[in-house]
Amino acid sequence: MAGQNVSQRTHRYDAFLSYSHAADSAKADHLRRGLQNFARRSWRQLRALRIFLDNASLSANPGLWPEIERHLADSSAFILLACPSSAGSDWVQKEINWWRAGLGARRMLIVVTGGELTWDHGAGDFDWEHTTCLPRTMAGMFSDEPRWVDLRWMSEEDPGSLRDSRFQQCVADLAAPLHGRPKEDLIGADVTRQRRTKRLVRGALAVITALAVAAGLGWVNAVQQRDEAQRQARLATSRQLAATALNLKDGNLRLASLLAIEAYRMQESPEAIATLNRLSTDSPHLVSMVSSAKDISALALSTDDKAVAVGDEGGAVAVWRANDRALRARTSLPGRITAVGFSQDGKRLAAGDSKGNVGVYDLTRKTLRRLAPRPKSVSSLGFGMAGQLAVVDEAGTVALYEESGKMVRAKRSGHSGPVTVFQNVDSHLLVRDEFGGGALYTLPELRTVMESHQLTLPAGQYVQAVSNGGHCFGYLKFGQLISTGLPKRKGHESLADTCPDFPALPNEEARSLALSDHGRMAVGTASGITVADAQTKGETGRLRTLTGVGRPSLLRFSDTGERLASAHGRTVALWNFQQSSRTAHAHGLPLSDDETMIHSPALAAGPDGQVAWDNPMQDDPVVKETRLHVWSPKHRGLLVGGDTLLYSALAFSPDGRTLYAGLPGKVQSWQVQDTRLVKRRTVTFSGPRDDYLHPVVIAPRADGSLVITTDDGAVHVADPSAQRTRIAVPRGAGKPQRGLLSSLSDDGRTAAVQNVKGAVDLYDVGSGRKMQSVRLDGEKVNAFALAGRGHALFLDGSRGTFARWDLDEQRFRWQSDEPNGARVTSSADGRTVLTLADSGALTRWDADTGDRLGGPDIPIPPRTMSGFGGIGEHTGFVMDSAGTLWTATEGGEVLSWDFSVASWIEGLCRIADRNLTDAEWRRYVGTTPPSRPTCG
């Protein structure tokens, strides 16, 4: 028995389960497992009882009976699962008969799983009339009524849980005689064991949970450390790429641009953003770059400056649009291209090569016509207004072709010139050579009118050039340009006596030179390009350095001198001296400066790209109602209106249909119509009539009301139909002070007002309650601006501190000690913050960290009546809802500026015109090149 020691056991099994396979297979297996697990001494004991259960189909193989007999003999008890099916089973009856012949009823236990079992006390046997679950062969087997276990409630299909209380009671009834212990003791032992097991399980689960939590925390910490290590690695790589880009920008802007973009993509760090900004604003005159398959050997710009022709060493000729790098045409000649030139109407292109071949390409029909070749390499060529073409070869022979391509005449002149140009309405042809001489011929006879061989070039290092029109020849030595021209002849005044004077250049070795006919010189040096404007009476010529392209091998001005093409190896850079910045967009809106006082035009940006200012245009007549101007991409022209007085504040209504203009003591409303501005009403300020208040900021609301701050520190509200304002926030107590600064949130709910002590007070306009007061430690606040939604205040201090105050947290988010001395503006969401210094420097700041990201300079206007005093003082600036900055400079123009990272990347990709090579990626980044390109 199970209650005995292993050494005392005489049978292998504690019980033999006899049952009907057809009716009770699941119940038998369930009962077997229940008896084995019930009342185990400890969790280490595999089973409490050993129960034999034959799951084989004995009816299929009668030869198994000896094996069954052996297991019956090796069992100490017999458990019968009684049901009508087992009562009719031959195998169950054989097992019962075998057990009856041996131990009889003493060790037989009955479990009723189906049918009826009734005892007849009078007969001392089962009532066989009513008993249906036992075979008749058991008659007389029991002398006393046996205790039996009822499992008829259990389903064969779903026996249920082993821990079911009813099932546990049945198991206890059967296990007690098998263990030889009272049922109560077994149940108590089983409960104790279960509790102990639960405690062990709980303890184990607690330990496992603790270990899992510790492992999870360790994993999370490891992941965080890994992510932080990767972030730090990306940050280090980003900073290294940004630093490398800055080192390369002056000599190789294309590569520097690609590295700066990858630095930003690696990590959006302040250093990467500042580098993108720096590269986008450096070289402000650079328009674009284009590439050639071979080294470039010839350049020409069209007469309208809209196209550039590029010839290379391999004989290829390409025509590109000068503004957007779009390829217009490709053609080729057998030899190295030595000269290219556009016709006057820009529809044809002539090219000559080193083998004397000449071709004319029709840019409209995309066809090339080969002309009669020259015996020597072509040195220069040029079109006349009537379409004829002149070609000069290196032997000095001049050939004249009709527009049809037929050669009219050729003449050996001895001047192998870099410039061939038609003059005097195509009646004469001028050829200038590289030694300063030249000859003037009549057309079409090619009779010599004038010829010069007198100029002697100096010994040693020098570079020389001839202007496009042939008016100016000069050579550069020791930074000084020595220039001359052919002498005037009667009837030929287009020939100048000499070039204008130019300022001395820095003492740097010159490698190439270009001259324009309009007083401009470009010099290629080892570090880039220096451009000098001619000196005029009383003024020194202006010097500019063009960086980003390295040492140029070719320089070529346009006919107007406003464009320049430079070649460096296989790259052509196109420059526009009318372009003030690559991040600025001109809209043809020049402003006049007719005042002797310094004035920064009042400026406002509307919801649909509108912009309004109060400064007269260059071509405005000096009459009434020309102070206000509204311009937008949707309008075909300017809308004008206004009074003759200066406006101090402008603002558009939320729908852009009304412009509000502030004058001393009042605010006017102007309706924006299709062709003009129409004045609708005027609101005057409340307060003393003699107090001539100047509006500082106007914030129109959607309901038509206005919130207005005035320079005495008061905040006014004008209801939609009111003729006078009501004061929401009164001016400060004590002696009134004028000239106080202020700012409003876009919705007009929050006002920031400078107080008489130099700090800034923040008010809730609706209640007039002062919410906060902000001051910079020991500094007077010189300028400030509320972010459009009123959650942040940006302040500039008198000692150079620039700071961000968080209105929700009521604390400084950051303070920067970099000297600035600027005015402030912010985007509506506060993510873009810009300052404008007196010097005209625009600076973007990282709104989250306070890092200075840099920016461009406002272009210096050509002239101003009010003196300089800092370009920033002459400029109004405002940011629209789309994040575009608008500036208006008196004497200058109205410009829009790109200050988004996406626009910077787009512009740098235009400059780069390529992607990083795999070798460049491995060299500068140090990893396997990615599949995605830098510029898609």
CSV table of C-alpha atoms in Angstrom, one decimal, residues 761-927:
chain,number,residue,atom,x,y,z
A,761,ASP,CA,4.5,92.9,-17.9
A,762,LEU,CA,2.1,90.2,-19.2
A,763,TYR,CA,-1.6,90.9,-19.2
A,764,ASP,CA,-4.8,88.9,-19.8
A,765,VAL,CA,-6.5,91.4,-22.1
A,766,GLY,CA,-10.1,90.1,-21.4
A,767,SER,CA,-9.9,90.8,-17.7
A,768,GLY,CA,-7.1,93.4,-17.7
A,769,ARG,CA,-5.3,91.4,-15.0
A,770,LYS,CA,-1.5,91.3,-14.8
A,771,MET,CA,-0.5,87.7,-14.9
A,772,GLN,CA,3.3,87.9,-14.7
A,773,SER,CA,6.2,90.3,-14.8
A,774,VAL,CA,9.5,89.4,-16.5
A,775,ARG,CA,12.8,91.1,-16.1
A,776,LEU,CA,16.4,90.2,-17.2
A,777,ASP,CA,18.7,90.3,-14.2
A,778,GLY,CA,20.4,93.7,-14.2
A,779,GLU,CA,19.4,94.5,-17.8
A,780,LYS,CA,16.9,96.6,-19.5
A,781,VAL,CA,14.7,94.8,-22.1
A,782,ASN,CA,15.5,96.4,-25.4
A,783,ALA,CA,13.2,94.3,-27.6
A,784,PHE,CA,10.8,91.4,-27.2
A,785,ALA,CA,8.1,89.4,-29.1
A,786,LEU,CA,5.3,87.1,-28.0
A,787,ALA,CA,5.1,83.9,-30.0
A,788,GLY,CA,1.9,84.1,-32.1
A,789,ARG,CA,0.0,81.7,-29.8
A,790,GLY,CA,1.1,83.4,-26.7
A,791,HIS,CA,3.0,80.6,-24.9
A,792,ALA,CA,6.5,82.0,-25.1
A,793,LEU,CA,8.1,85.4,-24.8
A,794,PHE,CA,11.5,86.1,-26.4
A,795,LEU,CA,13.5,89.0,-24.9
A,796,ASP,CA,16.6,90.9,-26.0
A,797,GLY,CA,18.5,92.7,-23.2
A,798,SER,CA,20.7,95.8,-23.1
A,799,ARG,CA,23.8,93.8,-22.3
A,800,GLY,CA,23.5,91.2,-25.0
A,801,THR,CA,21.3,88.6,-23.3
A,802,PHE,CA,18.7,86.9,-25.5
A,803,ALA,CA,16.2,84.7,-23.6
A,804,ARG,CA,13.0,82.7,-23.8
A,805,TRP,CA,10.4,83.0,-21.1
A,806,ASP,CA,7.8,80.2,-20.8
A,807,LEU,CA,4.4,81.7,-19.9
A,808,ASP,CA,2.9,78.3,-18.8
A,809,GLU,CA,5.8,77.3,-16.6
A,810,GLN,CA,6.6,80.9,-15.6
A,811,ARG,CA,10.3,80.5,-15.9
A,812,PHE,CA,13.2,81.1,-18.4
A,813,ARG,CA,13.6,78.2,-20.7
A,814,TRP,CA,17.0,79.4,-21.7
A,815,GLN,CA,19.3,82.5,-21.7
A,816,SER,CA,22.0,83.2,-24.3
A,817,ASP,CA,24.8,85.6,-23.6
A,818,GLU,CA,25.8,86.1,-27.2
A,819,PRO,CA,25.8,89.8,-28.1
A,820,ASN,CA,22.9,90.6,-30.4
A,821,GLY,CA,21.4,94.1,-30.0
A,822,ALA,CA,18.4,93.2,-32.2
A,823,ARG,CA,14.7,93.4,-32.8
A,824,VAL,CA,12.7,90.2,-32.4
A,825,THR,CA,10.0,88.3,-34.3
A,826,SER,CA,8.6,84.8,-34.0
A,827,SER,CA,6.4,82.4,-35.8
A,828,ALA,CA,2.9,81.6,-34.5
A,829,ASP,CA,4.0,78.3,-33.0
A,830,GLY,CA,7.1,79.7,-31.4
A,831,ARG,CA,9.4,77.2,-33.2
A,832,THR,CA,11.1,79.8,-35.4
A,833,VAL,CA,12.6,82.8,-33.7
A,834,LEU,CA,14.5,85.5,-35.7
A,835,THR,CA,16.3,88.6,-34.7
A,836,LEU,CA,17.4,91.6,-36.8
A,837,ALA,CA,20.5,93.5,-35.7
A,838,ASP,CA,21.3,97.1,-36.5
A,839,SER,CA,24.0,95.8,-38.9
A,840,GLY,CA,21.3,94.1,-41.0
A,841,ALA,CA,22.2,90.6,-39.8
A,842,LEU,CA,19.3,88.2,-39.7
A,843,THR,CA,19.7,85.4,-37.1
A,844,ARG,CA,17.7,82.3,-36.6
A,845,TRP,CA,17.8,80.8,-33.0
A,846,ASP,CA,17.0,77.3,-31.8
A,847,ALA,CA,13.8,78.0,-29.9
A,848,ASP,CA,14.2,74.9,-27.7
A,849,THR,CA,17.9,75.4,-26.7
A,850,GLY,CA,18.8,79.0,-27.4
A,851,ASP,CA,21.6,78.0,-29.8
A,852,ARG,CA,22.5,80.7,-32.4
A,853,LEU,CA,22.0,79.2,-35.9
A,854,GLY,CA,23.1,82.2,-38.0
A,855,GLY,CA,21.6,83.7,-41.0
A,856,PRO,CA,22.0,86.1,-44.0
A,857,ASP,CA,22.5,89.9,-44.0
A,858,ILE,CA,19.9,92.3,-45.3
A,859,PRO,CA,21.2,93.8,-48.6
A,860,ILE,CA,22.6,97.3,-48.4
A,861,PRO,CA,20.4,99.6,-50.4
A,862,PRO,CA,22.1,101.5,-53.3
A,863,ARG,CA,21.3,104.9,-51.6
A,864,THR,CA,19.5,106.4,-48.7
A,865,MET,CA,18.8,110.0,-47.8
A,866,SER,CA,18.7,109.4,-44.1
A,867,GLY,CA,22.2,108.1,-43.8
A,868,PHE,CA,23.2,104.6,-42.7
A,869,GLY,CA,22.9,104.2,-39.0
A,870,GLY,CA,22.6,100.5,-39.5
A,871,ILE,CA,20.6,98.7,-42.2
A,872,GLY,CA,18.5,97.1,-39.5
A,873,GLU,CA,17.1,100.5,-38.5
A,874,HIS,CA,15.9,101.0,-42.1
A,875,THR,CA,14.2,97.6,-42.3
A,876,GLY,CA,10.8,96.3,-41.2
A,877,PHE,CA,10.4,92.6,-40.7
A,878,VAL,CA,7.6,90.2,-40.0
A,879,MET,CA,6.9,86.4,-40.2
A,880,ASP,CA,3.8,85.1,-41.8
A,881,SER,CA,1.7,82.1,-40.8
A,882,ALA,CA,3.5,79.8,-43.2
A,883,GLY,CA,6.9,80.6,-41.5
A,884,THR,CA,8.2,82.9,-44.3
A,885,LEU,CA,10.0,86.0,-43.3
A,886,TRP,CA,9.3,89.3,-45.1
A,887,THR,CA,11.6,92.3,-44.9
A,888,ALA,CA,11.1,95.8,-46.3
A,889,THR,CA,14.1,98.2,-46.4
A,890,GLU,CA,13.7,101.9,-47.3
A,891,GLY,CA,15.9,102.6,-50.3
A,892,GLY,CA,16.0,98.8,-50.9
A,893,GLU,CA,13.2,96.4,-51.7
A,894,VAL,CA,10.6,94.0,-50.3
A,895,LEU,CA,12.1,90.5,-49.9
A,896,SER,CA,10.8,87.1,-48.7
A,897,TRP,CA,13.2,84.7,-47.0
A,898,ASP,CA,13.4,81.0,-46.6
A,899,PHE,CA,14.1,80.0,-43.1
A,900,SER,CA,12.9,76.3,-43.1
A,901,VAL,CA,15.4,73.5,-43.1
A,902,ALA,CA,13.5,71.8,-46.0
A,903,SER,CA,14.0,74.9,-48.2
A,904,TRP,CA,17.7,75.0,-47.2
A,905,ILE,CA,18.2,71.4,-48.2
A,906,GLU,CA,16.4,71.9,-51.5
A,907,GLY,CA,18.6,74.9,-52.3
A,908,LEU,CA,21.8,73.1,-51.4
A,909,CYS,CA,20.8,70.1,-53.5
A,910,ARG,CA,20.3,72.5,-56.5
A,911,ILE,CA,23.9,73.7,-55.9
A,912,ALA,CA,25.3,70.3,-55.5
A,913,ASP,CA,23.6,68.9,-58.6
A,914,ARG,CA,24.8,65.4,-57.6
A,915,ASN,CA,25.0,62.9,-54.7
A,916,LEU,CA,27.8,61.6,-52.5
A,917,THR,CA,29.9,58.9,-54.2
A,918,ASP,CA,30.5,55.7,-52.4
A,919,ALA,CA,34.1,56.6,-52.0
A,920,GLU,CA,33.2,60.0,-50.5
A,921,TRP,CA,30.7,58.4,-48.1
A,922,ARG,CA,33.3,55.9,-46.8
A,923,ARG,CA,35.9,58.6,-46.5
A,924,TYR,CA,33.8,61.2,-44.6
A,925,VAL,CA,31.1,59.1,-42.9
A,926,GLY,CA,33.1,55.9,-42.4
A,927,THR,CA,30.2,53.4,-42.9
